[in-house]
GROMACS .gro file of C-alpha atoms in nm:
model
  433
    1MET     CA    1   0.939   1.276   2.798
    2ALA     CA    2   1.238   1.329   2.583
    3GLU     CA    3   1.207   1.584   2.300
    4ALA     CA    4   1.176   1.423   1.956
    5ARG     CA    5   1.498   1.448   1.735
    6ALA     CA    6   1.472   1.608   1.388
    7LEU     CA    7   1.580   1.276   1.242
    8ASP     CA    8   1.271   1.102   1.395
    9LEU     CA    9   1.040   1.292   1.160
   10PRO     CA   10   0.956   1.057   0.866
   11GLY     CA   11   0.993   1.328   0.599
   12THR     CA   12   1.345   1.426   0.740
   13ALA     CA   13   1.446   1.058   0.740
   14GLU     CA   14   1.331   0.986   0.394
   15GLU     CA   15   1.506   1.307   0.268
   16LEU     CA   16   1.830   1.182   0.422
   17ARG     CA   17   1.790   0.849   0.262
   18ARG     CA   18   1.735   1.012  -0.075
   19TYR     CA   19   2.044   1.235  -0.032
   20ARG     CA   20   2.254   0.937   0.054
   21ARG     CA   21   2.121   0.732  -0.250
   22GLY     CA   22   2.214   1.041  -0.464
   23GLY     CA   23   2.571   1.007  -0.344
   24LEU     CA   24   2.589   0.644  -0.416
   25THR     CA   25   2.445   0.705  -0.765
   26LEU     CA   26   2.704   0.975  -0.844
   27THR     CA   27   2.989   0.750  -0.742
   28ALA     CA   28   2.855   0.453  -0.946
   29VAL     CA   29   2.805   0.684  -1.256
   30GLY     CA   30   3.152   0.831  -1.217
   31VAL     CA   31   3.314   0.488  -1.213
   32LEU     CA   32   3.107   0.378  -1.510
   33LEU     CA   33   3.211   0.695  -1.715
   34VAL     CA   34   3.587   0.627  -1.624
   35VAL     CA   35   3.559   0.274  -1.743
   36LEU     CA   36   3.393   0.387  -2.066
   37SER     CA   37   3.666   0.647  -2.119
   38GLY     CA   38   3.936   0.371  -2.079
   39LEU     CA   39   3.771   0.161  -2.319
   40GLY     CA   40   3.740   0.449  -2.567
   41PHE     CA   41   4.109   0.517  -2.545
   42ALA     CA   42   4.189   0.146  -2.601
   43LEU     CA   43   3.946   0.074  -2.875
   44LEU     CA   44   3.873   0.396  -3.067
   45PRO     CA   45   4.116   0.480  -3.356
   46GLU     CA   46   4.318   0.787  -3.324
   47GLU     CA   47   4.162   0.935  -3.629
   48PRO     CA   48   3.934   1.125  -3.639
   49GLU     CA   49   4.053   1.348  -3.364
   50TRP     CA   50   3.702   1.394  -3.209
   51ALA     CA   51   3.697   1.031  -3.106
   52VAL     CA   52   3.987   1.073  -2.872
   53ASP     CA   53   3.849   1.413  -2.761
   54LEU     CA   54   3.520   1.239  -2.675
   55ALA     CA   55   3.708   0.965  -2.478
   56GLY     CA   56   3.901   1.236  -2.289
   57PHE     CA   57   3.591   1.440  -2.214
   58THR     CA   58   3.412   1.118  -2.072
   59GLY     CA   59   3.707   1.057  -1.846
   60VAL     CA   60   3.706   1.410  -1.705
   61ALA     CA   61   3.325   1.406  -1.662
   62GLY     CA   62   3.370   1.063  -1.488
   63VAL     CA   63   3.636   1.174  -1.247
   64LEU     CA   64   3.434   1.489  -1.142
   65THR     CA   65   3.125   1.288  -1.107
   66PHE     CA   66   3.301   1.024  -0.895
   67LEU     CA   67   3.439   1.303  -0.669
   68PHE     CA   68   3.101   1.463  -0.606
   69GLY     CA   69   2.956   1.121  -0.495
   70PRO     CA   70   3.195   1.095  -0.174
   71PHE     CA   71   3.147   1.452  -0.100
   72ARG     CA   72   2.760   1.399  -0.091
   73LEU     CA   73   2.794   1.096   0.115
   74LEU     CA   74   3.009   1.301   0.359
   75TYR     CA   75   2.728   1.570   0.371
   76ALA     CA   76   2.478   1.289   0.439
   77PHE     CA   77   2.689   1.180   0.738
   78ARG     CA   78   2.704   1.538   0.872
   79PHE     CA   79   2.338   1.595   0.822
   80ARG     CA   80   2.261   1.272   1.010
   81ARG     CA   81   2.492   1.376   1.315
   82VAL     CA   82   2.315   1.720   1.330
   83LEU     CA   83   1.968   1.593   1.305
   84ALA     CA   84   2.025   1.328   1.549
   85SER     CA   85   2.162   1.589   1.813
   86GLY     CA   86   1.830   1.783   1.861
   87PRO     CA   87   1.470   1.884   1.747
   88TRP     CA   88   1.360   2.097   1.458
   89SER     CA   89   1.254   2.449   1.552
   90ALA     CA   90   1.063   2.688   1.333
   91HIS     CA   91   1.197   3.038   1.270
   92LEU     CA   92   1.098   3.334   1.052
   93ALA     CA   93   1.375   3.380   0.781
   94VAL     CA   94   1.455   3.611   0.490
   95ALA     CA   95   1.703   3.501   0.210
   96VAL     CA   96   1.956   3.736   0.058
   97SER     CA   97   2.092   3.646  -0.271
   98GLY     CA   98   2.437   3.797  -0.411
   99GLY     CA   99   2.734   3.731  -0.597
  100ARG     CA  100   2.910   3.561  -0.295
  101GLY     CA  101   2.627   3.310  -0.248
  102GLU     CA  102   2.301   3.252  -0.097
  103ARG     CA  103   2.266   3.390   0.263
  104VAL     CA  104   1.966   3.329   0.513
  105VAL     CA  105   1.899   3.538   0.821
  106LEU     CA  106   1.690   3.361   1.089
  107ALA     CA  107   1.502   3.520   1.376
  108GLY     CA  108   1.624   3.360   1.702
  109PRO     CA  109   1.393   3.281   1.990
  110ASP     CA  110   1.561   3.557   2.206
  111GLY     CA  111   1.488   3.836   1.951
  112GLY     CA  112   1.842   3.804   1.796
  113LEU     CA  113   1.918   3.747   1.431
  114TRP     CA  114   2.135   3.467   1.292
  115PRO     CA  115   2.298   3.541   0.958
  116LEU     CA  116   2.392   3.208   0.787
  117ARG     CA  117   2.557   3.105   0.473
  118VAL     CA  118   2.411   2.830   0.260
  119ILE     CA  119   2.648   2.562   0.137
  120ALA     CA  120   2.477   2.453  -0.191
  121THR     CA  121   2.498   2.505  -0.565
  122ALA     CA  122   2.324   2.795  -0.732
  123ALA     CA  123   2.071   2.562  -0.888
  124ARG     CA  124   1.943   2.486  -0.550
  125TRP     CA  125   1.917   2.825  -0.391
  126ALA     CA  126   1.550   2.853  -0.478
  127GLU     CA  127   1.475   2.558  -0.265
  128VAL     CA  128   1.612   2.714   0.047
  129ARG     CA  129   1.421   3.046   0.029
  130PRO     CA  130   1.132   3.073   0.260
  131GLY     CA  131   0.788   3.009   0.128
  132GLY     CA  132   0.487   3.229   0.156
  133THR     CA  133   0.474   3.222   0.542
  134GLY     CA  134   0.835   3.318   0.563
  135VAL     CA  135   0.924   2.998   0.787
  136LEU     CA  136   1.208   2.777   0.772
  137TRP     CA  137   1.303   2.483   0.999
  138TRP     CA  138   1.636   2.482   1.171
  139CYS     CA  139   1.851   2.229   1.363
  140GLY     CA  140   2.179   2.291   1.497
  141ASP     CA  141   2.390   2.562   1.674
  142PRO     CA  142   2.396   2.904   1.521
  143ARG     CA  143   2.759   2.964   1.637
  144LYS     CA  144   2.887   2.658   1.461
  145GLY     CA  145   2.624   2.571   1.190
  146GLY     CA  146   2.357   2.329   1.123
  147VAL     CA  147   2.080   2.212   0.891
  148LEU     CA  148   1.799   2.418   0.732
  149SER     CA  149   1.486   2.280   0.573
  150ALA     CA  150   1.144   2.387   0.451
  151PRO     CA  151   0.870   2.322   0.690
  152GLY     CA  152   0.812   1.957   0.688
  153GLY     CA  153   1.165   1.835   0.702
  154GLY     CA  154   1.307   1.852   0.362
  155PRO     CA  155   1.502   1.919   0.126
  156LEU     CA  156   1.795   1.961   0.355
  157PHE     CA  157   2.064   2.220   0.340
  158ARG     CA  158   2.397   2.269   0.523
  159VAL     CA  159   2.455   2.620   0.655
  160LYS     CA  160   2.742   2.787   0.844
  161PRO     CA  161   2.760   3.125   1.026
  162VAL     CA  162   2.856   3.415   0.801
  163ARG     CA  163   3.209   3.528   0.858
  164GLY     CA  164   3.317   3.881   0.852
  165SER     CA  165   3.176   4.142   1.083
  166ALA     CA  166   3.095   4.383   0.792
  167GLU     CA  167   2.890   4.124   0.599
  168ARG     CA  168   2.716   4.000   0.921
  169LEU     CA  169   2.625   4.376   1.004
  170ARG     CA  170   2.488   4.433   0.662
  171LEU     CA  171   2.269   4.117   0.668
  172VAL     CA  172   2.143   4.203   1.016
  173GLU     CA  173   2.062   4.543   0.919
  174PHE     CA  174   1.870   4.426   0.608
  175ALA     CA  175   1.667   4.195   0.816
  176GLU     CA  176   1.600   4.460   1.085
  177GLY     CA  177   1.479   4.686   0.805
  178LEU     CA  178   1.214   4.420   0.726
  179GLY     CA  179   1.111   4.405   1.102
  180LEU     CA  180   1.213   4.034   1.109
  181ALA     CA  181   1.300   4.037   1.482
  182GLU     CA  182   0.962   4.222   1.585
  183LEU     CA  183   0.730   3.961   1.412
  184PRO     CA  184   0.566   3.691   1.625
  185ALA     CA  185   0.739   3.357   1.639
  186PRO     CA  186   0.572   3.085   1.432
  187ALA     CA  187   0.437   2.762   1.568
  188GLN     CA  188   0.685   2.506   1.648
  189PRO     CA  189   0.706   2.160   1.488
  190HIS     CA  190   0.655   1.968   1.826
  191ASP     CA  191   0.344   2.210   1.902
  192ALA     CA  192   0.192   2.103   1.572
  193VAL     CA  193   0.251   1.737   1.636
  194GLY     CA  194   0.181   1.726   2.000
  195GLY     CA  195  -0.111   1.968   2.044
  196GLY     CA  196  -0.462   1.909   1.932
  197GLU     CA  197  -0.601   2.077   1.627
  198ALA     CA  198  -0.705   2.426   1.722
  199ALA     CA  199  -0.968   2.614   1.533
  200PRO     CA  200  -0.838   2.879   1.285
  201PRO     CA  201  -0.909   3.242   1.374
  202SER     CA  202  -1.241   3.395   1.291
  203ARG     CA  203  -1.314   3.627   1.003
  204ALA     CA  204  -1.304   3.921   1.244
  205ARG     CA  205  -0.950   3.825   1.342
  206PHE     CA  206  -0.823   3.790   0.986
  207ASP     CA  207  -1.010   4.107   0.891
  208ALA     CA  208  -0.818   4.293   1.161
  209HIS     CA  209  -0.483   4.175   1.027
  210ALA     CA  210  -0.572   4.206   0.657
  211ARG     CA  211  -0.379   4.469   0.449
  212PRO     CA  212  -0.454   4.636   0.118
  213TRP     CA  213  -0.212   4.552  -0.167
  214SER     CA  214  -0.075   4.815  -0.393
  215PRO     CA  215   0.204   4.754  -0.649
  216SER     CA  216   0.425   5.018  -0.490
  217GLY     CA  217   0.760   5.103  -0.663
  218ARG     CA  218   0.627   5.010  -1.000
  219ARG     CA  219   0.484   5.233  -1.283
  220PRO     CA  220   0.113   5.178  -1.337
  221SER     CA  221   0.075   4.942  -1.625
  222ALA     CA  222  -0.229   4.920  -1.860
  223PRO     CA  223  -0.482   4.655  -1.764
  224GLU     CA  224  -0.392   4.316  -1.911
  225PRO     CA  225  -0.628   4.175  -2.168
  226ASP     CA  226  -0.923   3.981  -2.031
  227VAL     CA  227  -0.852   3.593  -2.075
  228ARG     CA  228  -1.229   3.554  -2.165
  229THR     CA  229  -1.173   3.745  -2.495
  230ALA     CA  230  -0.802   3.737  -2.564
  231PRO     CA  231  -0.567   3.443  -2.631
  232TRP     CA  232  -0.361   3.352  -2.305
  233TRP     CA  233  -0.023   3.469  -2.449
  234ARG     CA  234  -0.146   3.829  -2.454
  235VAL     CA  235  -0.209   3.811  -2.080
  236ARG     CA  236   0.104   3.926  -1.880
  237GLY     CA  237   0.030   3.710  -1.581
  238LEU     CA  238  -0.006   3.400  -1.782
  239ARG     CA  239   0.302   3.473  -1.997
  240ARG     CA  240   0.505   3.498  -1.676
  241LEU     CA  241   0.358   3.175  -1.528
  242ALA     CA  242   0.431   2.994  -1.855
  243GLY     CA  243   0.798   3.101  -1.853
  244LEU     CA  244   0.793   3.288  -2.188
  245HIS     CA  245   1.007   3.557  -2.042
  246ARG     CA  246   1.300   3.320  -2.001
  247VAL     CA  247   1.258   3.226  -2.376
  248GLY     CA  248   1.272   3.599  -2.459
  249PHE     CA  249   1.588   3.654  -2.279
  250GLY     CA  250   1.742   3.343  -2.446
  251LEU     CA  251   1.646   3.480  -2.787
  252ILE     CA  252   1.808   3.818  -2.710
  253GLY     CA  253   2.126   3.646  -2.606
  254THR     CA  254   2.115   3.418  -2.914
  255ALA     CA  255   2.080   3.729  -3.140
  256ALA     CA  256   2.364   3.908  -2.965
  257TYR     CA  257   2.610   3.619  -2.996
  258GLY     CA  258   2.488   3.548  -3.351
  259VAL     CA  259   2.609   3.903  -3.437
  260LEU     CA  260   2.947   3.812  -3.293
  261VAL     CA  261   2.976   3.512  -3.503
  262GLY     CA  262   2.856   3.714  -3.803
  263MET     CA  263   3.131   3.975  -3.729
  264ASP     CA  264   3.394   3.694  -3.725
  265VAL     CA  265   3.274   3.571  -4.073
  266PHE     CA  266   3.201   3.895  -4.252
  267TRP     CA  267   3.460   4.113  -4.086
  268PRO     CA  268   3.741   3.866  -4.010
  269ASP     CA  269   4.045   3.961  -3.809
  270PRO     CA  270   4.353   3.957  -4.050
  271GLU     CA  271   4.568   3.807  -3.779
  272ALA     CA  272   4.345   3.514  -3.715
  273GLU     CA  273   4.489   3.169  -3.808
  274VAL     CA  274   4.208   3.115  -4.040
  275PRO     CA  275   4.044   3.440  -4.143
  276GLY     CA  276   3.672   3.409  -4.189
  277ARG     CA  277   3.632   3.128  -3.936
  278PRO     CA  278   3.430   3.211  -3.606
  279SER     CA  279   3.632   3.196  -3.294
  280VAL     CA  280   3.587   2.908  -3.071
  281TRP     CA  281   3.446   3.133  -2.788
  282SER     CA  282   3.195   3.299  -3.021
  283LEU     CA  283   3.066   2.947  -3.111
  284LEU     CA  284   3.055   2.834  -2.762
  285LEU     CA  285   2.863   3.156  -2.644
  286LEU     CA  286   2.613   3.103  -2.935
  287ALA     CA  287   2.579   2.736  -2.852
  288ALA     CA  288   2.513   2.820  -2.487
  289ALA     CA  289   2.250   3.071  -2.582
  290VAL     CA  290   2.083   2.830  -2.817
  291ALA     CA  291   2.085   2.563  -2.540
  292TRP     CA  292   1.917   2.804  -2.309
  293VAL     CA  293   1.647   2.873  -2.544
  294LEU     CA  294   1.584   2.512  -2.608
  295TRP     CA  295   1.576   2.429  -2.245
  296SER     CA  296   1.347   2.730  -2.176
  297CYS     CA  297   1.113   2.606  -2.453
  298VAL     CA  298   1.111   2.256  -2.308
  299GLN     CA  299   1.017   2.399  -1.967
  300VAL     CA  300   0.738   2.603  -2.122
  301VAL     CA  301   0.590   2.294  -2.291
  302VAL     CA  302   0.650   2.058  -2.007
  303ARG     CA  303   0.570   2.279  -1.710
  304GLY     CA  304   0.431   2.621  -1.810
  305LEU     CA  305   0.159   2.524  -2.056
  306PRO     CA  306  -0.014   2.267  -1.854
  307VAL     CA  307  -0.050   2.508  -1.564
  308VAL     CA  308  -0.171   2.785  -1.798
  309ARG     CA  309  -0.421   2.564  -1.950
  310LEU     CA  310  -0.562   2.471  -1.607
  311LEU     CA  311  -0.583   2.832  -1.498
  312VAL     CA  312  -0.760   2.943  -1.824
  313ARG     CA  313  -0.998   2.649  -1.796
  314ALA     CA  314  -1.068   2.762  -1.429
  315ALA     CA  315  -1.095   3.126  -1.516
  316LEU     CA  316  -1.352   3.041  -1.794
  317ALA     CA  317  -1.564   2.826  -1.558
  318PRO     CA  318  -1.935   2.929  -1.606
  319VAL     CA  319  -2.050   2.933  -1.247
  320PRO     CA  320  -1.903   3.175  -1.003
  321ASP     CA  321  -1.888   3.109  -0.628
  322GLU     CA  322  -1.904   3.441  -0.438
  323ARG     CA  323  -1.706   3.463  -0.120
  324ARG     CA  324  -1.583   3.715   0.137
  325TYR     CA  325  -1.208   3.740   0.168
  326ALA     CA  326  -0.927   3.883   0.385
  327LEU     CA  327  -0.597   3.967   0.211
  328VAL     CA  328  -0.318   3.855   0.450
  329PRO     CA  329   0.038   3.934   0.351
  330ALA     CA  330   0.327   3.697   0.420
  331PRO     CA  331   0.529   3.815   0.726
  332VAL     CA  332   0.847   3.857   0.499
  333GLY     CA  333   0.855   3.918   0.132
  334ASP     CA  334   0.568   4.000  -0.109
  335GLY     CA  335   0.375   3.681  -0.076
  336LEU     CA  336  -0.010   3.711  -0.039
  337PHE     CA  337  -0.281   3.479   0.092
  338LEU     CA  338  -0.653   3.510   0.003
  339VAL     CA  339  -0.835   3.377   0.301
  340VAL     CA  340  -1.184   3.302   0.199
  341PHE     CA  341  -1.507   3.286   0.410
  342PRO     CA  342  -1.870   3.217   0.328
  343ALA     CA  343  -2.041   3.500   0.141
  344HIS     CA  344  -2.322   3.537   0.385
  345GLY     CA  345  -2.212   3.496   0.727
  346GLY     CA  346  -2.081   3.682   1.038
  347PRO     CA  347  -1.758   3.796   1.201
  348ASP     CA  348  -1.739   3.462   1.372
  349ASP     CA  349  -1.718   3.254   1.052
  350ARG     CA  350  -1.423   3.035   1.011
  351PRO     CA  351  -1.212   3.017   0.687
  352ASP     CA  352  -1.339   2.789   0.412
  353GLY     CA  353  -0.987   2.789   0.255
  354VAL     CA  354  -0.689   2.980   0.140
  355LEU     CA  355  -0.553   3.081  -0.206
  356PRO     CA  356  -0.200   3.184  -0.235
  357LEU     CA  357  -0.168   3.464  -0.490
  358MET     CA  358   0.087   3.614  -0.717
  359PRO     CA  359   0.160   3.975  -0.656
  360PRO     CA  360  -0.120   4.154  -0.841
  361GLU     CA  361  -0.043   4.437  -1.087
  362ARG     CA  362  -0.323   4.655  -0.947
  363PRO     CA  363  -0.444   4.762  -0.604
  364VAL     CA  364  -0.655   4.521  -0.407
  365ALA     CA  365  -0.855   4.602  -0.100
  366ALA     CA  366  -0.780   4.435   0.239
  367THR     CA  367  -1.127   4.291   0.256
  368GLY     CA  368  -1.423   4.238   0.033
  369THR     CA  369  -1.580   3.998  -0.193
  370VAL     CA  370  -1.440   3.792  -0.483
  371GLU     CA  371  -1.579   3.541  -0.732
  372LEU     CA  372  -1.405   3.198  -0.714
  373ARG     CA  373  -1.418   3.008  -1.052
  374GLY     CA  374  -1.282   2.654  -1.118
  375TRP     CA  375  -1.295   2.329  -0.925
  376LEU     CA  376  -1.293   2.160  -1.254
  377ASP     CA  377  -0.944   2.028  -1.231
  378ARG     CA  378  -0.703   1.928  -0.959
  379ALA     CA  379  -0.320   1.990  -0.921
  380GLY     CA  380  -0.171   1.650  -0.968
  381ASP     CA  381  -0.348   1.316  -0.915
  382GLY     CA  382  -0.603   1.366  -0.632
  383GLY     CA  383  -0.441   1.712  -0.542
  384ASP     CA  384  -0.599   2.034  -0.439
  385PRO     CA  385  -0.851   2.209  -0.668
  386VAL     CA  386  -0.740   2.471  -0.927
  387VAL     CA  387  -0.932   2.786  -0.854
  388VAL     CA  388  -0.883   3.149  -0.993
  389ALA     CA  389  -1.035   3.452  -0.803
  390ARG     CA  390  -1.185   3.735  -0.985
  391TYR     CA  391  -1.180   4.078  -0.827
  392GLY     CA  392  -1.315   4.393  -0.999
  393GLY     CA  393  -1.396   4.185  -1.304
  394ARG     CA  394  -1.040   4.083  -1.341
  395PRO     CA  395  -0.852   3.764  -1.231
  396LEU     CA  396  -0.609   3.739  -0.947
  397TRP     CA  397  -0.368   3.477  -1.072
  398PRO     CA  398  -0.281   3.209  -0.800
  399ALA     CA  399   0.050   3.107  -0.692
  400GLY     CA  400  -0.070   2.762  -0.616
  401PRO     CA  401  -0.384   2.546  -0.580
  402TYR     CA  402  -0.672   2.634  -0.361
  403LEU     CA  403  -0.614   2.489  -0.008
  404GLU     CA  404  -0.945   2.380   0.148
  405ALA     CA  405  -0.956   2.426   0.532
  406GLY     CA  406  -1.024   2.053   0.585
  407SER     CA  407  -0.726   1.940   0.377
  408ARG     CA  408  -0.392   1.860   0.525
  409ASP     CA  409  -0.196   2.144   0.348
  410GLY     CA  410  -0.486   2.388   0.405
  411THR     CA  411  -0.492   2.305   0.788
  412GLU     CA  412  -0.122   2.347   0.806
  413LEU     CA  413  -0.112   2.677   0.634
  414LEU     CA  414  -0.399   2.816   0.816
  415GLY     CA  415  -0.231   2.701   1.129
  416GLU     CA  416   0.094   2.879   1.048
  417LEU     CA  417  -0.105   3.202   0.967
  418ALA     CA  418  -0.295   3.163   1.290
  419ALA     CA  419   0.025   3.133   1.486
  420LEU     CA  420   0.140   3.457   1.347
  421LEU     CA  421  -0.169   3.631   1.414
  422GLY     CA  422  -0.230   3.462   1.753
  423SER     CA  423   0.078   3.638   1.919
  424GLU     CA  424  -0.057   3.983   1.851
  425ARG     CA  425  -0.327   4.173   2.013
  426ALA     CA  426  -0.618   4.232   1.787
  427PRO     CA  427  -0.710   4.590   1.742
  428GLU     CA  428  -1.060   4.534   1.868
  429ALA     CA  429  -0.915   4.390   2.195
  430GLU     CA  430  -0.688   4.692   2.229
  431ALA     CA  431  -0.985   4.926   2.190
  432GLN     CA  432  -1.165   4.746   2.473
  433SER     CA  433  -0.876   4.762   2.712
   0.00000   0.00000   0.00000
């Protein structure tokens, strides 16, 4: 039976169609802006000057937008050619960000490491970074380039091999320092599709691979206020989730650039064309800082506050649900998963679900008991339940919704964790041999 192509996966095909539609949209918008610019030059009066400047700016924006459209369509053609040439394969990966762009190192099936350069704008770098399990899907030839994707087949990123022996060596040494090549290989996409549903590992198996968490490398911080008695904006974890730190950075930048404008006004340069008038660059920097603050505030209102409200509501839920847990770290990075089991059971119990966690600011034992509160709301329409775990009387803030073992996402995540554990010998098995 022929191996399925990456393009045959419905999620991949839909992502490719979306990418192609984006190219067509950019081309059409570019043409429209150029036409509007021409009409502006033809119909708008020469005075005031801002009218001509506006028409010129619209024309430049239209030309640039029009050029991006065909480039995107060309990328869509290249994506299709690569995705039609072979299947997806799953690899452990680590992302390395820097001034020269985003780099990704994949663990090859033969134990080698593949340093790859991501061809994408900085705004999309976050989408190509591996998730909690540290897995990315790959299709292509590591010697020539190919396509990367998050597990599931989208979004799509074009990548090429990193050039330059010094940079390749630096990236490989970084990945080797994380032990990327020694980690067990993840389950492959065709295994997940073709094989039957295997039961997840037992509690004893997860307990054997659980690890305690300690915020190493950070100064111990004072316990954050209890959300049950303090407003949410006093809780560090919730401020971070809401995005208030971005607003703070923007306010600092606005104050700094405001000082520059004030210096131009109150301490003018005698050699300036118009003493006392702020320079264009000072005004542009100030405008950019103000725009950042406004954008950050919109993100807080539109995205941050709804999430915080759900978490506070879950944390204040009146009825706790006690469960046993195993704290399983992501194979790469500082991601954590709280795999939960029935409170009163044995070592053969199977997981009830898994809760992705933000890195806690205090130590957490590898195994033990937690109180789960929530189940009052769901993430999105008909999504997974919003749950907050309390450990030692304090919340462990989640990085996502609670994934029940019977749900599609929960089954996939437990399957990925099981694949990572399944390739290792458990300590109890080693003791018996």
